[in-house]
Tab-separated table of C-alpha atoms in Angstrom:
chain	number	residue	atom	x	y	z
A	564	MET	CA	6.696	-31.504	78.251
A	565	ILE	CA	4.817	-33.151	80.316
A	566	LYS	CA	6.871	-35.545	83.198
A	567	HIS	CA	6.960	-38.711	82.500
A	568	ASP	CA	8.305	-42.112	82.752
A	569	VAL	CA	7.117	-44.243	79.753
A	570	LYS	CA	8.890	-47.150	77.427
A	571	ASN	CA	9.110	-45.351	74.680
A	572	LEU	CA	6.832	-42.328	73.005
A	573	LYS	CA	7.298	-43.712	69.480
A	574	LEU	CA	4.530	-45.832	70.771
A	575	ALA	CA	1.669	-43.714	71.511
A	576	ALA	CA	-0.048	-44.110	67.346
A	577	ALA	CA	-1.004	-47.904	68.804
A	578	GLY	CA	-1.759	-46.719	71.413
A	579	LYS	CA	-4.105	-43.440	70.964
A	580	LYS	CA	-5.738	-46.237	68.467
A	581	LYS	CA	-6.407	-48.383	71.005
A	582	ILE	CA	-8.100	-45.634	73.543
A	583	LEU	CA	-10.160	-43.991	70.795
A	584	TRP	CA	-11.828	-47.532	70.381
A	585	ALA	CA	-12.978	-48.094	73.706
A	586	ALA	CA	-13.959	-44.779	73.848
A	587	LYS	CA	-16.379	-46.069	71.180
A	588	GLN	CA	-17.511	-48.700	73.855
A	589	MET	CA	-17.389	-47.200	77.180
A	590	ASP	CA	-21.192	-44.627	76.000
A	591	VAL	CA	-22.034	-43.768	79.929
A	592	LEU	CA	-18.184	-42.568	80.638
A	593	ASN	CA	-18.585	-40.588	77.322
A	594	GLU	CA	-21.821	-38.687	78.539
A	595	ILE	CA	-19.978	-38.292	82.013
A	596	LYS	CA	-16.628	-36.615	79.549
A	597	LYS	CA	-19.713	-34.408	78.264
A	598	ASP	CA	-20.971	-33.301	81.387
A	599	PHE	CA	-17.865	-32.467	82.953
A	600	LYS	CA	-16.875	-30.445	79.829
A	601	LYS	CA	-19.184	-27.837	80.281
A	602	LYS	CA	-19.503	-28.107	84.214
A	603	LYS	CA	-15.799	-28.779	85.074
A	604	PRO	CA	-16.202	-30.142	88.874
A	605	PHE	CA	-12.106	-30.860	88.931
A	606	LYS	CA	-11.383	-27.633	88.125
A	607	GLY	CA	-8.177	-26.676	89.328
A	608	VAL	CA	-8.050	-30.815	91.514
A	609	ARG	CA	-4.661	-32.655	91.450
A	610	ILE	CA	-5.865	-36.593	91.437
A	611	ALA	CA	-3.516	-39.225	91.506
A	612	GLY	CA	-3.932	-42.619	90.128
A	613	CYS	CA	-2.272	-45.683	91.567
A	614	LEU	CA	-4.413	-47.944	88.064
A	615	HIS	CA	-4.115	-50.824	85.504
A	616	VAL	CA	-2.952	-48.538	82.326
A	617	THR	CA	-5.296	-49.898	80.326
A	618	SER	CA	-7.112	-48.693	77.430
A	619	GLU	CA	-10.385	-48.182	80.193
A	620	THR	CA	-8.580	-46.484	82.906
A	621	ALA	CA	-7.040	-44.496	79.710
A	622	ASN	CA	-10.744	-43.118	79.062
A	623	LEU	CA	-10.951	-42.534	83.012
A	624	ALA	CA	-8.281	-40.578	83.096
A	625	ARG	CA	-9.607	-38.161	79.997
A	626	THR	CA	-12.905	-37.734	81.434
A	627	LEU	CA	-11.424	-36.438	84.182
A	628	LYS	CA	-9.205	-33.972	82.823
A	629	GLU	CA	-11.770	-32.614	80.169
A	630	GLY	CA	-13.366	-32.000	84.582
A	631	GLY	CA	-10.425	-29.411	84.599
A	632	ALA	CA	-8.475	-32.193	86.554
A	633	THR	CA	-4.974	-32.681	86.546
A	634	PHE	CA	-4.629	-36.605	86.902
A	635	TYR	CA	-0.981	-38.716	87.253
A	636	LEU	CA	-1.028	-41.560	86.815
A	637	CYS	CA	0.972	-45.007	88.025
A	638	ALA	CA	0.453	-48.795	87.182
A	639	SER	CA	-1.104	-50.898	90.354
A	640	ASN	CA	-0.360	-53.721	88.372
A	641	PRO	CA	3.256	-53.437	86.572
A	642	LEU	CA	2.308	-56.530	84.142
A	643	SER	CA	-1.176	-55.144	82.967
A	644	THR	CA	-0.027	-51.993	82.096
A	645	GLN	CA	-0.254	-51.241	78.217
A	646	ASP	CA	3.289	-49.341	77.454
A	647	GLU	CA	1.719	-47.684	73.947
A	648	VAL	CA	-1.466	-47.045	76.321
A	649	ALA	CA	0.796	-45.182	78.894
A	650	ALA	CA	2.957	-43.642	75.527
A	651	SER	CA	-0.814	-42.156	74.094
A	652	LEU	CA	-1.926	-40.556	77.569
A	653	VAL	CA	1.472	-38.585	77.716
A	654	LYS	CA	2.174	-37.747	73.725
A	655	ASP	CA	-1.615	-36.780	72.805
A	656	PHE	CA	-3.491	-36.454	75.885
A	657	GLY	CA	-0.993	-34.504	78.109
A	658	ILE	CA	-1.432	-36.565	81.208
A	659	SER	CA	1.142	-37.565	83.482
A	660	VAL	CA	1.928	-41.720	83.371
A	661	PHE	CA	4.266	-42.694	84.816
A	662	ALA	CA	4.184	-47.304	84.106
A	663	ILE	CA	5.971	-49.172	82.771
A	664	ASN	CA	5.048	-53.053	81.930
A	665	GLY	CA	6.784	-55.715	83.551
A	666	GLU	CA	8.879	-52.857	85.921
A	667	ASN	CA	10.316	-54.034	89.144
A	668	LYS	CA	10.119	-53.113	92.224
A	669	THR	CA	12.188	-50.435	92.566
A	670	THR	CA	10.781	-48.570	89.562
A	671	TYR	CA	7.907	-49.434	91.153
A	672	TYR	CA	7.441	-47.573	94.210
A	673	LYS	CA	10.181	-44.898	92.136
A	674	HIS	CA	6.871	-43.886	90.173
A	675	LEU	CA	4.025	-44.055	93.001
A	676	ASN	CA	6.291	-41.932	94.374
A	677	GLN	CA	6.262	-39.733	91.786
A	678	VAL	CA	3.237	-39.799	90.933
A	679	LEU	CA	2.521	-38.022	95.286
A	680	ASP	CA	5.153	-35.666	94.328
A	681	PHE	CA	2.410	-33.913	92.695
A	682	LYS	CA	0.880	-33.061	95.887
A	683	PRO	CA	-2.711	-34.718	95.138
A	684	HIS	CA	-5.910	-33.907	96.389
A	685	ILE	CA	-7.439	-37.191	95.874
A	686	THR	CA	-6.054	-40.334	95.420
A	687	VAL	CA	-7.790	-43.350	92.929
A	688	ASP	CA	-6.038	-46.395	93.899
A	689	ASP	CA	-6.478	-50.385	93.064
A	690	GLY	CA	-4.399	-52.192	95.748
A	691	ALA	CA	-4.347	-49.728	98.714
A	692	ASP	CA	-0.627	-49.447	97.910
A	693	LEU	CA	-0.114	-45.229	97.333
A	694	VAL	CA	-2.602	-44.696	100.382
A	695	SER	CA	-0.162	-47.066	102.211
A	696	LEU	CA	2.636	-45.478	100.837
A	697	LEU	CA	0.529	-41.571	102.214
A	698	HIS	CA	0.028	-43.600	105.436
A	699	THR	CA	3.573	-44.967	106.599
A	700	LYS	CA	6.650	-42.660	104.507
A	701	ARG	CA	4.434	-39.621	103.161
A	702	LYS	CA	2.838	-38.673	105.522
A	703	ASN	CA	3.769	-35.026	105.293
A	704	LEU	CA	0.819	-34.576	102.184
A	705	ILE	CA	-1.985	-35.928	103.756
A	706	LYS	CA	-2.914	-32.638	105.359
A	707	ASN	CA	-3.785	-31.632	101.027
A	708	ILE	CA	-5.790	-34.923	100.719
A	709	TRP	CA	-9.773	-34.289	100.440
A	710	GLY	CA	-10.505	-37.841	100.294
A	711	GLY	CA	-10.229	-41.224	97.987
A	712	CYS	CA	-11.382	-44.249	96.379
A	713	GLU	CA	-10.122	-48.047	96.383
A	714	GLU	CA	-11.096	-50.698	93.913
A	715	THR	CA	-9.996	-53.929	94.833
A	716	THR	CA	-11.210	-56.017	97.547
A	717	THR	CA	-7.889	-56.254	99.267
A	718	GLY	CA	-7.147	-52.535	99.726
A	719	VAL	CA	-10.884	-52.471	101.033
A	720	ILE	CA	-9.672	-54.815	103.805
A	721	ARG	CA	-5.909	-52.956	104.167
A	722	LEU	CA	-8.464	-49.957	104.626
A	723	ARG	CA	-10.567	-51.151	107.023
A	724	ALA	CA	-7.933	-52.539	108.881
A	725	LEU	CA	-6.338	-48.945	109.106
A	726	ALA	CA	-9.891	-47.373	109.966
A	727	ASP	CA	-10.674	-49.961	112.557
A	728	GLU	CA	-7.446	-48.713	114.094
A	729	GLY	CA	-8.002	-45.639	114.342
A	730	LYS	CA	-5.124	-44.497	112.232
A	731	LEU	CA	-6.775	-44.002	108.258
A	732	LEU	CA	-5.906	-40.399	108.246
A	733	TYR	CA	-8.536	-39.618	105.535
A	734	PRO	CA	-12.179	-40.198	104.253
A	735	VAL	CA	-11.806	-43.337	101.577
A	736	VAL	CA	-14.581	-44.575	99.624
A	737	ALA	CA	-14.589	-48.727	98.951
A	738	VAL	CA	-15.987	-48.370	94.767
A	739	ASN	CA	-17.237	-51.662	94.585
A	740	ASP	CA	-20.178	-51.239	98.130
C-alpha cells in the first residue's frame, strides 16, 4: 500500500470522478502527459509537492507520475483539501498523499515532514512552507535538492528575502514571473 494519511480511502470513487472530469478540461496538461509518457523526463526523480489538494492538482500529480517521477503531496492549505481527491490519488493512482481537510497545525507540519522524509530532488511549493522547513529543521535534506518552484506571491516574497540574505540554499523558480 502507498504511504498516506488521508481522511478515508472509501471516498476515492467520488474523487476519481472529479479528477477525470477536471482532466477533460485540461487540454495542455493532457498533451504534456502524452509526451511525458513517451519520454519519461522525470524517471527516478522524487518530487515533493505542498499544494492545494484539488482535482486540478491531482492531474498535475498524474502528469508528473506519467513522466516517471515519484510524487509526494501534502496540503498547502488544509481548508482547500478535497478529501475525496486525496483518497483517489492514493487508491486509484498510487500517489502518496498526506492531507486532510481541516487538519490542525500539528498535523499540517507532520504532513510536511512526511513528504520530506522521502528525500525529494525537487520541491513544488505554494506558500514556501516546504522550502522554509527545509531551510530550518530539515537542512540535512538540502544536499538532495536540485531545485524547486513556488506559485504564490507570498511564497516568492519569503524566498526572495532568504535569497537577499544569502540564505536560499537551492534555486527556486517563481512560477508566475
